[in-house]
CSV table of C-alpha atoms and ligand atoms in Angstrom, one decimal:
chain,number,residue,atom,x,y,z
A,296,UNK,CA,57.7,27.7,-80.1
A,297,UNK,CA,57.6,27.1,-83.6
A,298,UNK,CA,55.1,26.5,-85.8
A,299,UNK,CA,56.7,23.7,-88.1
A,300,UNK,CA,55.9,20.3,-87.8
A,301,UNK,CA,57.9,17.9,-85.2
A,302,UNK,CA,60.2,16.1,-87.2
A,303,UNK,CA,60.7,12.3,-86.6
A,304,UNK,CA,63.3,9.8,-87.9
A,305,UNK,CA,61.2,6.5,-88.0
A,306,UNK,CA,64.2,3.3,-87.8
A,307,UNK,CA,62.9,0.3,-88.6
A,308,UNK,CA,65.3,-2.9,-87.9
A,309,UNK,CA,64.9,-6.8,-89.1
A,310,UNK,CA,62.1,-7.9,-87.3
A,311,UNK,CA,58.8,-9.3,-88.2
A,312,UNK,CA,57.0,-6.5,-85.9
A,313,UNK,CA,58.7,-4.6,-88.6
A,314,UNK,CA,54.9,-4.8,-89.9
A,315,UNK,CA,53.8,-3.1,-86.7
A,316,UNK,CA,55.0,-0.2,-87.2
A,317,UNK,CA,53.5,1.1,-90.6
A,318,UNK,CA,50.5,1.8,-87.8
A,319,UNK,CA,52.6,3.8,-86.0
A,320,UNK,CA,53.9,5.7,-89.0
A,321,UNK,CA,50.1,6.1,-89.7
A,322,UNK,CA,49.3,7.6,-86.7
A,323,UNK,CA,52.7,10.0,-87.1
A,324,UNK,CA,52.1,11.5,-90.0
A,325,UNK,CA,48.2,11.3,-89.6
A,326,UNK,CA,48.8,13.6,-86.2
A,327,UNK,CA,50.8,16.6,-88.3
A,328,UNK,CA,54.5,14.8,-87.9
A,329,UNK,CA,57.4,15.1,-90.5
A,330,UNK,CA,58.4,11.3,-90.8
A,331,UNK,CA,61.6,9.7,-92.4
A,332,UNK,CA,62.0,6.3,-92.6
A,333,UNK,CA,65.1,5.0,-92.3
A,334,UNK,CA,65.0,1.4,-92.3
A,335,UNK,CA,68.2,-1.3,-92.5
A,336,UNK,CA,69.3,-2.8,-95.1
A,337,UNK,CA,67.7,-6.3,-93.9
A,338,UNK,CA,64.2,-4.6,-92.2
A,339,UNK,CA,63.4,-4.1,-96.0
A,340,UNK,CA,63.0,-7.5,-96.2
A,341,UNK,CA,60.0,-7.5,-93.9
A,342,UNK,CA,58.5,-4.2,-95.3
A,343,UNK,CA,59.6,-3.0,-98.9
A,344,UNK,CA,60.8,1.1,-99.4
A,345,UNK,CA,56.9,1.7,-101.2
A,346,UNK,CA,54.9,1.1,-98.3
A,347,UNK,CA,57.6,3.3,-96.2
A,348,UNK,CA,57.4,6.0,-98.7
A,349,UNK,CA,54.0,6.0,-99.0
A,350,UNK,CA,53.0,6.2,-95.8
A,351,UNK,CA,55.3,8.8,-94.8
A,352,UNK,CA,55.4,11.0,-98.4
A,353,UNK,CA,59.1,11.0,-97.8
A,354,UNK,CA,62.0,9.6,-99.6
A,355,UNK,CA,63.0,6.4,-97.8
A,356,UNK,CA,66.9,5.2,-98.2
A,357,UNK,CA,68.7,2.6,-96.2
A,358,UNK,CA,72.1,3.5,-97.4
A,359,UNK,CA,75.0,6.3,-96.6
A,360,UNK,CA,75.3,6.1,-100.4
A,361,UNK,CA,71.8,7.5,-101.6
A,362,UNK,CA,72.0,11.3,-102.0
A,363,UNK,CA,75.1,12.0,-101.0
A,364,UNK,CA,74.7,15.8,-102.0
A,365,UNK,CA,72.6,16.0,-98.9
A,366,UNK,CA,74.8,14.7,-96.7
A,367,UNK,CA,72.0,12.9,-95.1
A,368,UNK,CA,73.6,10.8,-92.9
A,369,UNK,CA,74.5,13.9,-90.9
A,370,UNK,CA,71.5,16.3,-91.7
A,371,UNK,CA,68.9,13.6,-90.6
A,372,UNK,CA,69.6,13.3,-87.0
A,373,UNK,CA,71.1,17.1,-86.6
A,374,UNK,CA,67.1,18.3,-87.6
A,375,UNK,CA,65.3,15.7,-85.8
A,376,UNK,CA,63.0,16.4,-82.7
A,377,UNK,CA,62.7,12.5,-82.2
A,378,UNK,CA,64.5,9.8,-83.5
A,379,UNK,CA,62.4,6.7,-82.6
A,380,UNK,CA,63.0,2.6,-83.4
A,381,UNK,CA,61.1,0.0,-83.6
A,382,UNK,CA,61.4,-2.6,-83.7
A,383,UNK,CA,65.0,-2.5,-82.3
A,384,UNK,CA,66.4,-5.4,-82.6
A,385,UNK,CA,69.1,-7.2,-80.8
A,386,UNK,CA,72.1,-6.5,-83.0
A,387,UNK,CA,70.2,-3.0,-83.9
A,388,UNK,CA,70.6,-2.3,-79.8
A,389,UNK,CA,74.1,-3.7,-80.0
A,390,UNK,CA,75.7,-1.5,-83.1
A,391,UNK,CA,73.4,2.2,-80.9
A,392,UNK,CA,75.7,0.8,-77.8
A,393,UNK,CA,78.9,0.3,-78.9
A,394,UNK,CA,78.7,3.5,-81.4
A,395,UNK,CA,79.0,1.6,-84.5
A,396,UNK,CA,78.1,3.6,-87.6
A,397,UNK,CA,77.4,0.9,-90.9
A,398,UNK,CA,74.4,2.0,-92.0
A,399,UNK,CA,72.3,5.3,-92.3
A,400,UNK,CA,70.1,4.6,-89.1
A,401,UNK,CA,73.5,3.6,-87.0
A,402,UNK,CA,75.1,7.0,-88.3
A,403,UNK,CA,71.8,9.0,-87.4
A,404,UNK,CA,71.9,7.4,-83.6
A,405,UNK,CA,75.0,9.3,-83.2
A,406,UNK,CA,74.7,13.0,-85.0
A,407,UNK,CA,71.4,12.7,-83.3
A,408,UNK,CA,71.2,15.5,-80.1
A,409,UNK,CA,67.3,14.7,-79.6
A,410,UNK,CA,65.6,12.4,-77.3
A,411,UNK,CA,65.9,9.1,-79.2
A,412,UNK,CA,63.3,6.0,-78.3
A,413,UNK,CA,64.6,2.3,-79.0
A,414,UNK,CA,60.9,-0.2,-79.4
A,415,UNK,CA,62.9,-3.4,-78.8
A,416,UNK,CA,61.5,-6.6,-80.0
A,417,UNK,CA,63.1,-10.1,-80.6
A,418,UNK,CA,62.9,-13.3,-78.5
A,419,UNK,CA,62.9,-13.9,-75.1
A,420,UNK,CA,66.4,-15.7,-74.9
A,421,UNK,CA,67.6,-12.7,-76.9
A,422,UNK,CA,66.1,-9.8,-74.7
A,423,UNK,CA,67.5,-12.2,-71.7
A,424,UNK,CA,71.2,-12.6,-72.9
A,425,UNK,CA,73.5,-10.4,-70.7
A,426,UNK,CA,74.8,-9.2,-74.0
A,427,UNK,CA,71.5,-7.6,-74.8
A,428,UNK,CA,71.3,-6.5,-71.1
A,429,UNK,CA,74.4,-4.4,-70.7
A,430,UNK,CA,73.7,-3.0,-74.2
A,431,UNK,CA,69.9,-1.9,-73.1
A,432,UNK,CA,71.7,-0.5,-69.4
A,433,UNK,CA,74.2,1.5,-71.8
A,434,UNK,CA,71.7,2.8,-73.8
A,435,UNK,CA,69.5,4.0,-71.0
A,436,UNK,CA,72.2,5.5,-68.3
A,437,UNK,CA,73.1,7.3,-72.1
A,438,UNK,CA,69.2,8.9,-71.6
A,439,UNK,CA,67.7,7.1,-74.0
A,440,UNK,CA,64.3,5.4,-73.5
A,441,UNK,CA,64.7,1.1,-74.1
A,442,UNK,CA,60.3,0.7,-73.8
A,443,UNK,CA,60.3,-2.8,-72.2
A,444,UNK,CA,58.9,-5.2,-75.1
A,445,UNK,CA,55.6,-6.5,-73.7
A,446,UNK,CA,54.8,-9.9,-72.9
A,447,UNK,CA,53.0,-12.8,-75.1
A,448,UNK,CA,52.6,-14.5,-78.1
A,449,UNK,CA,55.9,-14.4,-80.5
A,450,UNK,CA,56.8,-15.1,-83.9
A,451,UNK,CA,56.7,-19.3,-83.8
A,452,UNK,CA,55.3,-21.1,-81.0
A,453,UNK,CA,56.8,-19.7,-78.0
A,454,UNK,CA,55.4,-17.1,-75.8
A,455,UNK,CA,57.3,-14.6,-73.1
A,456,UNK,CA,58.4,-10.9,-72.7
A,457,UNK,CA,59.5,-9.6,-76.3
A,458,UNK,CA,57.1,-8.3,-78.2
A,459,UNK,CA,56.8,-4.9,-79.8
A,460,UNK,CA,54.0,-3.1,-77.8
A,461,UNK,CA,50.8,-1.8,-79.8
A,462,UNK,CA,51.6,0.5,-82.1
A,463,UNK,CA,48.6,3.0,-80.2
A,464,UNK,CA,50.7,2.6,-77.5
A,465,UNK,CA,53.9,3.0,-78.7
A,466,UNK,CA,52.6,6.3,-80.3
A,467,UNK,CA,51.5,7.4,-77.0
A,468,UNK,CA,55.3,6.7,-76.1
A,469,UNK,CA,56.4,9.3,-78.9
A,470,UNK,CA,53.6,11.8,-78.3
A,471,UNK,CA,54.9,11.9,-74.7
A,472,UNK,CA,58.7,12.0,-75.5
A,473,UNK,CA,58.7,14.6,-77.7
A,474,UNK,CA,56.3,16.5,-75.8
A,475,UNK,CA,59.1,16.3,-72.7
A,476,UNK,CA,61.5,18.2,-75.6
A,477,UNK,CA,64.8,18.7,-74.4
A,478,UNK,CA,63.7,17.6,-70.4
A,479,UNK,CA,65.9,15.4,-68.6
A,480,UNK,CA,64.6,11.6,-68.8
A,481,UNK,CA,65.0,12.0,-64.8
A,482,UNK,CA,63.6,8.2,-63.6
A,483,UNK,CA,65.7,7.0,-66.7
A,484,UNK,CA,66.9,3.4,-64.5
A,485,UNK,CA,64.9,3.8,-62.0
A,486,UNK,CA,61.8,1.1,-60.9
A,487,UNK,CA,58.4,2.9,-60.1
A,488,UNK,CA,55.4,1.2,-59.2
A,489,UNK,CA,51.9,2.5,-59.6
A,490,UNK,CA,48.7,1.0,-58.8
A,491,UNK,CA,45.6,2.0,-60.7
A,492,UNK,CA,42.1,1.0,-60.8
A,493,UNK,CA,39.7,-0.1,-58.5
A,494,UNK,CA,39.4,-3.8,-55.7
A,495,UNK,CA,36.3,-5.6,-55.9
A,496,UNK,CA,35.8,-7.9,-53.0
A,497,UNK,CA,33.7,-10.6,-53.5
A,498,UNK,CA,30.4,-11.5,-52.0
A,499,UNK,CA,29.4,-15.3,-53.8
A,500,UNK,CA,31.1,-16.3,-57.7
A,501,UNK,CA,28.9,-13.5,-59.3
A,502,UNK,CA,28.8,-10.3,-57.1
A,503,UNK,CA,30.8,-8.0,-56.0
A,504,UNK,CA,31.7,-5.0,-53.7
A,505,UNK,CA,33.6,-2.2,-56.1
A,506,UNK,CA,34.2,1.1,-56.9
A,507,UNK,CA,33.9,3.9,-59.6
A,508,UNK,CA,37.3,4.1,-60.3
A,509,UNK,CA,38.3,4.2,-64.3
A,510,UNK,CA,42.1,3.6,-63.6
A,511,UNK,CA,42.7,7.0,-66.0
A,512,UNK,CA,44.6,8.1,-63.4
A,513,UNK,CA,47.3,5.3,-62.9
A,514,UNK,CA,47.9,4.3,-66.4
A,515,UNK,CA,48.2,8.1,-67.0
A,516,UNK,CA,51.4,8.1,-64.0
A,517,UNK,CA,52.3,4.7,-65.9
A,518,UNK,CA,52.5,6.5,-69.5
A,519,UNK,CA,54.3,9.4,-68.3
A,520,UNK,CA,57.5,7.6,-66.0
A,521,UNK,CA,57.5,5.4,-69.5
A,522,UNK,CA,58.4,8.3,-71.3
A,523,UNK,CA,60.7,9.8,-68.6
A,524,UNK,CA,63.0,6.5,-69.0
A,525,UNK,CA,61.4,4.9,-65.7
A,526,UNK,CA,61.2,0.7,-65.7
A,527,UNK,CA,57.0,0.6,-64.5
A,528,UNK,CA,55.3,-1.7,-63.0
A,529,UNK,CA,51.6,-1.2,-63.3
A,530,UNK,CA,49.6,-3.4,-60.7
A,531,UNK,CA,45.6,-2.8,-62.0
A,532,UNK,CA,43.0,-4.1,-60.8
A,533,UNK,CA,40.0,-4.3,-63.0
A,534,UNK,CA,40.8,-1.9,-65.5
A,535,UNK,CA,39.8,-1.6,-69.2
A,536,UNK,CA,42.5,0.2,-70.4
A,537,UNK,CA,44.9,-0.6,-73.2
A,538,UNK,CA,48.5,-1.6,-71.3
A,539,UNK,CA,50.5,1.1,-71.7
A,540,UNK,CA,53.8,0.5,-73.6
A,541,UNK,CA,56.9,-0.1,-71.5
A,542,UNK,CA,54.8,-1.3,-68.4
A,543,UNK,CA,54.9,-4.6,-67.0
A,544,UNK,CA,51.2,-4.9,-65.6
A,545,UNK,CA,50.1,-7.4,-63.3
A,546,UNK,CA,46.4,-7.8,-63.1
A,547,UNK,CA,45.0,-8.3,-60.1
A,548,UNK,CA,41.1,-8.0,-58.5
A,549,UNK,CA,40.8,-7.9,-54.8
A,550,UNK,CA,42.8,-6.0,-52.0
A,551,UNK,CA,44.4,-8.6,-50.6
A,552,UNK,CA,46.0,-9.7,-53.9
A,553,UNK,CA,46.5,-5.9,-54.6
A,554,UNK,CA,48.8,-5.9,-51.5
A,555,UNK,CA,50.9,-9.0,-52.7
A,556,UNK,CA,51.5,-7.3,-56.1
A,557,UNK,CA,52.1,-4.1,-55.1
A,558,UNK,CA,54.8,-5.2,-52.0
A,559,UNK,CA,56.7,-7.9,-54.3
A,560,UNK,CA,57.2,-4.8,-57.1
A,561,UNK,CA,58.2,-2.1,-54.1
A,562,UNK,CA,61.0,-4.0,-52.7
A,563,UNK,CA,63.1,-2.5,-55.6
A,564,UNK,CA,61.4,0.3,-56.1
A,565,UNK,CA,62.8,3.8,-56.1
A,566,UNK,CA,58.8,5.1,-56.0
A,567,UNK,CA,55.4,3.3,-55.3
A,568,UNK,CA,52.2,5.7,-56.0
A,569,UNK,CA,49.1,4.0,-55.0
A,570,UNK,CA,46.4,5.6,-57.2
A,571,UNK,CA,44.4,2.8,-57.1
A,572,UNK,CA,41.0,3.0,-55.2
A,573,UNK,CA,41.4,-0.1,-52.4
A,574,UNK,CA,38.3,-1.4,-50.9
A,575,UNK,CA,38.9,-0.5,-47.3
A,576,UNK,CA,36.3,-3.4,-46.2
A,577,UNK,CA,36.0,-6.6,-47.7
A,578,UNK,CA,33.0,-9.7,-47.1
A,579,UNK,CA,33.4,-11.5,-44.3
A,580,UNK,CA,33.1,-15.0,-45.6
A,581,UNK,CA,32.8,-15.6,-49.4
A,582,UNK,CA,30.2,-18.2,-50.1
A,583,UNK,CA,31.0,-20.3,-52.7
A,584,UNK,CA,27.8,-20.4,-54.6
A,585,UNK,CA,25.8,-17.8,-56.0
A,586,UNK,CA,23.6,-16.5,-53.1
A,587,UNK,CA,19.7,-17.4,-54.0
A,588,UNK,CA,16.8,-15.3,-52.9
A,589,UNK,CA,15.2,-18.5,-52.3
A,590,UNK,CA,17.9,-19.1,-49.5
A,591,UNK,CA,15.8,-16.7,-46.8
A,592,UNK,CA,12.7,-15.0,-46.6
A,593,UNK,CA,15.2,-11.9,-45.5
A,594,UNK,CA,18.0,-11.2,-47.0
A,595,UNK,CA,21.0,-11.5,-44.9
A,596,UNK,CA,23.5,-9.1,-43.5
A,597,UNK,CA,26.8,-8.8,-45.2
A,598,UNK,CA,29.3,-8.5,-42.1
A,599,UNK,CA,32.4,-6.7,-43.4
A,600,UNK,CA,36.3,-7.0,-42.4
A,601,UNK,CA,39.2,-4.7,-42.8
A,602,UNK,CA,41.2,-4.8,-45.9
A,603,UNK,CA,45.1,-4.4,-45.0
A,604,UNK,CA,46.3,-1.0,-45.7
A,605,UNK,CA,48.8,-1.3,-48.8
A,606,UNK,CA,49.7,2.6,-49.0
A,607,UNK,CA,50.3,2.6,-45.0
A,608,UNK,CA,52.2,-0.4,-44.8
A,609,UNK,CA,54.6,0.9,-47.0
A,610,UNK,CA,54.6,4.5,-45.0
A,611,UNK,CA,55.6,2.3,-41.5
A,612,UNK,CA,58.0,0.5,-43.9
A,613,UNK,CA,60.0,3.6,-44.5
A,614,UNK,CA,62.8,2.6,-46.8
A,615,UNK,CA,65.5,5.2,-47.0
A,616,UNK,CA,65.5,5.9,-51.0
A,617,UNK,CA,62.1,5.1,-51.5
A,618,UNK,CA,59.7,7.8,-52.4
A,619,UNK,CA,55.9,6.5,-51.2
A,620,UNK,CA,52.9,8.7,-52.8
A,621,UNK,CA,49.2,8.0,-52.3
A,622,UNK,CA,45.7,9.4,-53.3
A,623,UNK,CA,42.9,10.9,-51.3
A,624,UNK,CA,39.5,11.1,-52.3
A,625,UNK,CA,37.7,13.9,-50.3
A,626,UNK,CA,34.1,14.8,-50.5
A,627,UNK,CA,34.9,17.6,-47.5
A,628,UNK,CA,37.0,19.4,-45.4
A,629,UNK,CA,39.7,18.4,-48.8
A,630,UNK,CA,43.0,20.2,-47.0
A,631,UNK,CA,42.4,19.6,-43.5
A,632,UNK,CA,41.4,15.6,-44.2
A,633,UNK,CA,44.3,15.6,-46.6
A,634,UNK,CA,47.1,16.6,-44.0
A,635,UNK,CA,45.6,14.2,-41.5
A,636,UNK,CA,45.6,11.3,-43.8
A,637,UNK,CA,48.9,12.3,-45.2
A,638,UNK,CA,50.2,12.4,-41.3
A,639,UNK,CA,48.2,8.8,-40.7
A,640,UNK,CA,49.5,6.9,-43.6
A,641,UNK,CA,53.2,8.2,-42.9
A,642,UNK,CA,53.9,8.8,-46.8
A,643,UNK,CA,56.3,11.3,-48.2
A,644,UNK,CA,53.6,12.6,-51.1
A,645,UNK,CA,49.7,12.6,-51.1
A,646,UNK,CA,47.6,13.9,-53.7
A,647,UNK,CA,44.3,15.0,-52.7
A,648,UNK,CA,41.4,15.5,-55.1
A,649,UNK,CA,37.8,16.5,-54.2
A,650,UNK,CA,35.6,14.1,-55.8
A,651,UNK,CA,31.5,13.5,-56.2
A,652,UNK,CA,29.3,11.6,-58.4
A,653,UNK,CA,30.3,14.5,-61.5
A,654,UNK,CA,34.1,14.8,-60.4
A,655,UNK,CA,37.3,13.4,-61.1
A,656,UNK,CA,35.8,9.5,-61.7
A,657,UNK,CA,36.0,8.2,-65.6
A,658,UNK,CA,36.8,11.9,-66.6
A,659,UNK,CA,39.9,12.9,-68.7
A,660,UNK,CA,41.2,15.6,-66.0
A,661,UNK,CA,41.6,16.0,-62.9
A,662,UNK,CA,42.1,18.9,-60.4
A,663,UNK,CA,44.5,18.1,-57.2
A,664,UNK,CA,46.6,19.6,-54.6
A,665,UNK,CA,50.0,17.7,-53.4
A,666,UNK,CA,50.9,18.0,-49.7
A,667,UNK,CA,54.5,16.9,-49.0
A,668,UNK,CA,55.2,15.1,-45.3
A,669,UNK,CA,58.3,18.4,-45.3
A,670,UNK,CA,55.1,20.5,-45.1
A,671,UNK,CA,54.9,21.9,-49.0
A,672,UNK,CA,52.2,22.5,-50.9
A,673,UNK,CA,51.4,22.5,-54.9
A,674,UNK,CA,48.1,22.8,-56.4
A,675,UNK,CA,47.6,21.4,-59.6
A,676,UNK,CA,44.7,23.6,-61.7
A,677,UNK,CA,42.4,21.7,-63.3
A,678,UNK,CA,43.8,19.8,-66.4
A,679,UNK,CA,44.6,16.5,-68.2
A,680,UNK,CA,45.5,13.5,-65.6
A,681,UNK,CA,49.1,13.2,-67.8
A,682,UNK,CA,49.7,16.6,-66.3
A,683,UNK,CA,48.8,15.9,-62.7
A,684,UNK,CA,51.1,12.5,-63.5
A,685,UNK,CA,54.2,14.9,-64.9
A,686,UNK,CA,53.6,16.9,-61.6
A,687,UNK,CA,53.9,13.5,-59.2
A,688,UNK,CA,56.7,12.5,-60.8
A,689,UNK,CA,58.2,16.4,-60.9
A,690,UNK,CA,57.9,16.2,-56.9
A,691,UNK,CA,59.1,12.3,-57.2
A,692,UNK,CA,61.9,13.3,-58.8
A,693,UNK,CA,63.2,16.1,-56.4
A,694,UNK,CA,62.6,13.9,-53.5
A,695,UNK,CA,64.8,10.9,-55.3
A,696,UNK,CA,67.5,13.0,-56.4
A,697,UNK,CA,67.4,16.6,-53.1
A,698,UNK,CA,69.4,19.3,-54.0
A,699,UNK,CA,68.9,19.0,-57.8
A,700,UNK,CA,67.3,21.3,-60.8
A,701,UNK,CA,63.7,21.1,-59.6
A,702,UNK,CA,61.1,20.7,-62.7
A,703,UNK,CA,59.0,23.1,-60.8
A,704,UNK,CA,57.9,25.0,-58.0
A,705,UNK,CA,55.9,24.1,-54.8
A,706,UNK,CA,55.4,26.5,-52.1
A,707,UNK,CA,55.5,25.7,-48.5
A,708,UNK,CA,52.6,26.2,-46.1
B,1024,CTP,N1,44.9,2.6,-49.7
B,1024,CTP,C1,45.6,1.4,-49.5
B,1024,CTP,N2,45.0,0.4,-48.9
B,1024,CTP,C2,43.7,0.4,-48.4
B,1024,CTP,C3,43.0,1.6,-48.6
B,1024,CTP,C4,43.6,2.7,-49.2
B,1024,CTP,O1,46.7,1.4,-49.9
B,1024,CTP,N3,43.2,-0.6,-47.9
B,1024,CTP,C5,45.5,3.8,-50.3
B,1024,CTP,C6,44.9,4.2,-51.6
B,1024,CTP,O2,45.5,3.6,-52.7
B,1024,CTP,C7,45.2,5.7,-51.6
B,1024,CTP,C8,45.2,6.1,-50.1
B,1024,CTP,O3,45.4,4.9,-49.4
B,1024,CTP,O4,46.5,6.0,-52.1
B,1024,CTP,C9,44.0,6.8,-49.6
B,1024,CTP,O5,42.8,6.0,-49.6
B,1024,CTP,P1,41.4,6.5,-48.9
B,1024,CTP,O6,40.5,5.4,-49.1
B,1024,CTP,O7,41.1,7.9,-49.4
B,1024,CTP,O8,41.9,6.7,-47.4
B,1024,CTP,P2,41.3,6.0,-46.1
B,1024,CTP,O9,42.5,5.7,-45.2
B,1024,CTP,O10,40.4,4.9,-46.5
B,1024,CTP,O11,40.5,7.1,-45.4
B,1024,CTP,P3,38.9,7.5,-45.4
B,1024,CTP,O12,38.2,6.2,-45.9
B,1024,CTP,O13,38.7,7.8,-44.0
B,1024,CTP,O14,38.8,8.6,-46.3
C-alpha cells in the first residue's frame, strides 16, 4: 500500500454530457484523487481548458505537442491507477478499439496498463449501430469496463438508452474500479440479474401489504458486477435508491410482476441473485376502491394466496451455466433453516443473514454466511453490503468459470 494519492486520467470526448462530468471531476479530486484532464481536441468545445484546470489544479492539454520534454503522452497512462472517460463517444469508442493513437487521450488508452472505464454517451441510433456494438464487445473481451449509458431524455427531442449516467453514480463506478486495483474484471461479458427491494401486494388503490426492505443490498450486488465488467439488470421493486450506473433497472411493485421481470432477464443470464424480499402471500381479491370503515361495522378478513416462488422456479429450472443465488432472512435456528431452504429452493448459492427489528434492514452492513448446494461454507464478518456483494460474486465467479484462480477461500462443512 502506498500512501500517495490514486492517480486518475479524466478523458473527456465531444459530447454535450461533456458538462456532466466537471461533477464527477468534483467529486475526484474532492475525495483525495490526482486528476488529469485530458480532453479532445473537439470536447473543448463543450467545456473550455479553465474549468478543467481549475477543477482538477492540474495542467490540462489536448495535444501530443504540449510539453513535449515530458513525454506525456507516454508518462500519463504508464502512472495512472485509473484511466476513466466520459463521456465516450462513438468515434472516441471507435479510435480505443481499433488502437488508433491521434490525439493525447487515444495515445494514453494504449501505454495505459490500468483498469480503464469508457462512460459512453451519444444517441440511441449511434449506441445501436453494429459499428458501435463490435467496437463496445472489443473493448470489453479487452477487460475494460463499457458502463451501459442509461436510459431517457437526450440532447434534442428524442428519448432512449444513451445517456451519460449521474455523475454520483458514475463516481461510484470509479471508486469501485480502482478499489478492485489490478483484479480481473471476471463477469466482464457476462449478463447478471439481481433483484432488490421489497413486493407490496395490494389490498384496495391506497394500501398495501410490504416489507422493511431498503434494497441496500441489491443495488450494492448491482454496483459491484458494474465495476467487475458485468452487463446488470437490476429488477427493484419499490426502492428509493439512485440507479446505479451501468444497470438497466426495471421497476416493478408486486410479486407477480417481480416474477415476469426477473424470468424475461434470466433467460440470458449467466447469474440471477434474488436479494429482493418477495411477499410470500398476496390479497386474495384486490378491491378496486379504497376500502371504507363505513363499509362494515367489522372489519373484514383479508384472505391471503400464495405468491409464485421466483428464486425456486429458477432452482427447478436448472440451466446448465446458470449460477442461481438467493437470500434468507432468519430470525432462528440461522444454519440449520439455511441448509434446508438452500436444499428446498434447489439453488446453487444462498446467503443467509440473521435479521430483527435492529439488524441488517436499512443498515449500511450486513453480516452473512454463504452455503453452497456442493456443501461449502463462507462466513462473511460483519461489514459493508459492497463487501458481502464482492463475496457473492467471488463465489459466482468460481462457480461460472470451476477450476480457475479463486478470489478467495471457502471452507467446506
Ligand atoms: N423468494 C422468491 N419468491 C418468493 C419468496 C421468496 O423468489 N415468493 C426468494 C427471495 O428473493 C430470497 C429467497 O427466496 O432469495 C428466500 O426467501 P424467504 O422469504 O426467506 O424464504 P421462504 O421460502 O419464504 O421461507 P420462510 O418464509 O419459511 O422463511
Amino acid at each position: 500500500m502506498t500512501s500517495r494519492k490514486p492517480r486518475v486520467v479524466l478523458g473527456v470526448s465531444a459530447g454535450i454530457a461533456a458538462y456532466k462530468v466537471c461533477e464527477l471531476l468534483r467529486r475526484l479530486t474532492e475525495s483525495g484523487h490526482d486528476v488529469t484532464v485530458v480532453p479532445t481536441e473537439d470536447a473543448l468545445r463543450f467545456v473550455g481548458e479553465p474549468t478543467w484546470a481549475a477543477l482538477s489544479g492540474n495542467p490540462v492539454s489536448a495535444r501530443v505537442w504540449d510539453g513535449v520534454e515530458g513525454v506525456p503522452h507516454v508518462r500519463l497512462g504508464q502512472s495512472a491507477d485509473l484511466v476513466f472517460v466520459a463521456p465516450a463517444t462513438a468515434d472516441l469508442l471507435a479510435r480505443a478499439a481499433h488502437g488508433l493513437a491521434d490525439d493525447l487521450l487515444t495515445n494514453t488508452l494504449l501505454t495505459a496498463r490500468c483498469p480503464v472505464v469508457f462512460a459512453p454517451a451519444m444517441h440511441t441510433e449511434m449506441w445501436e449501430h453494429p459499428a458501435t456494438r463490435e467496437n463496445v464487445a472489443t473493448l470489453r473481451a479487452r477487460g475494460a469496463v463499457v458502463v451501459e449509458p442509461a436510459s431517457g431524455r437526450l440532447t434534442g427531442k428524442d428519448t432512449g438508452p444513451g445517456r451519460l449516467p449521474d455523475p454520483a453514480e458514475l463516481f461510484e463506478v470509479a471508486r469501485r474500479v480502482l478499489a478492485r486495483g489490478a483484479a480481473p474484471r471476471d463477469l466482464a461479458g457476462r449478463h447478471v440479474v439481481v433483484s432488490a427491494g421489497g413486493t407490496r401486494e395490494a389490498i384496495d388503490p391506497v394500501r398495501f401489504i410490504g416489507n422493511r426492505s431498503s434494497g441496500l443490498q441489491g443495488y450494492a450486488l448491482a454496483r459491484t458486477a458494474v465495476a467487475r465488467g458485468a452487463r446488470v439488470t437490476l429488477v427493484a421493486a419499490n426502492v428509493a435508491l439512485p440507479d446505479p450506473a451501468g444497470a438497466e433497472v426495471v421497476a416493478v411493485t408486486s410479486a407477480v410482476e417481480m416474477r415476469e421481470a426477473v424470468l424475461e432477464a434470466a433467460a440470458d443470464a449467466d447469474a440471477v441473485v434474488m436479494a429482493a424480499a418477495v411477499a410470500d402471500f398476496r390479497p386474495a381479491g384486490y378491491r378496486d376502491s379504497k376500502i371504507k370503515k363505513t363499509d362494515g361495522a367489522e372489519p373484514e378478513p383479508i384472505r391471503l394466496v400464495k405468491n409464485p416462488d421466483i428464486l425456486a422456479e429458477l432452482g427447478r429450472e436448472r440451466r446448465a451455466g446458470r449460477v442461481v443465488v438467493g437470500f434468507a432472512a432468519e430470525t432462528d435456528d440461522v444454519l440449520a433453516n439455511g441448509r434446508a431452504k438452500l436444499a428446498r429452493k434447489g439453488s446453487d448459492l444462498l446467503v443467509v443473514n440473521q435479521v430483527g427489528a435492529d439488524l441488517t434492514f436499512g443498515r449500511p452492513d450486513n453480516a452473512a454466511v454463504v452455503l453452497g448446494a456442493d456443501g461449502s461454507r463462507t462466513d462473511v464478518p460483519r461489514g459493508p453490503k459492497e463487501a458481502l456483494a464482492d463475496t457473492v460474486w467471488d463465489l459466482v465467479a468460481e462457480r461460472l468459470f470451476p477450476g480457475e484462480e479463486a478470489g478467495h477461500a471457502s471452507v467446506r462443512g
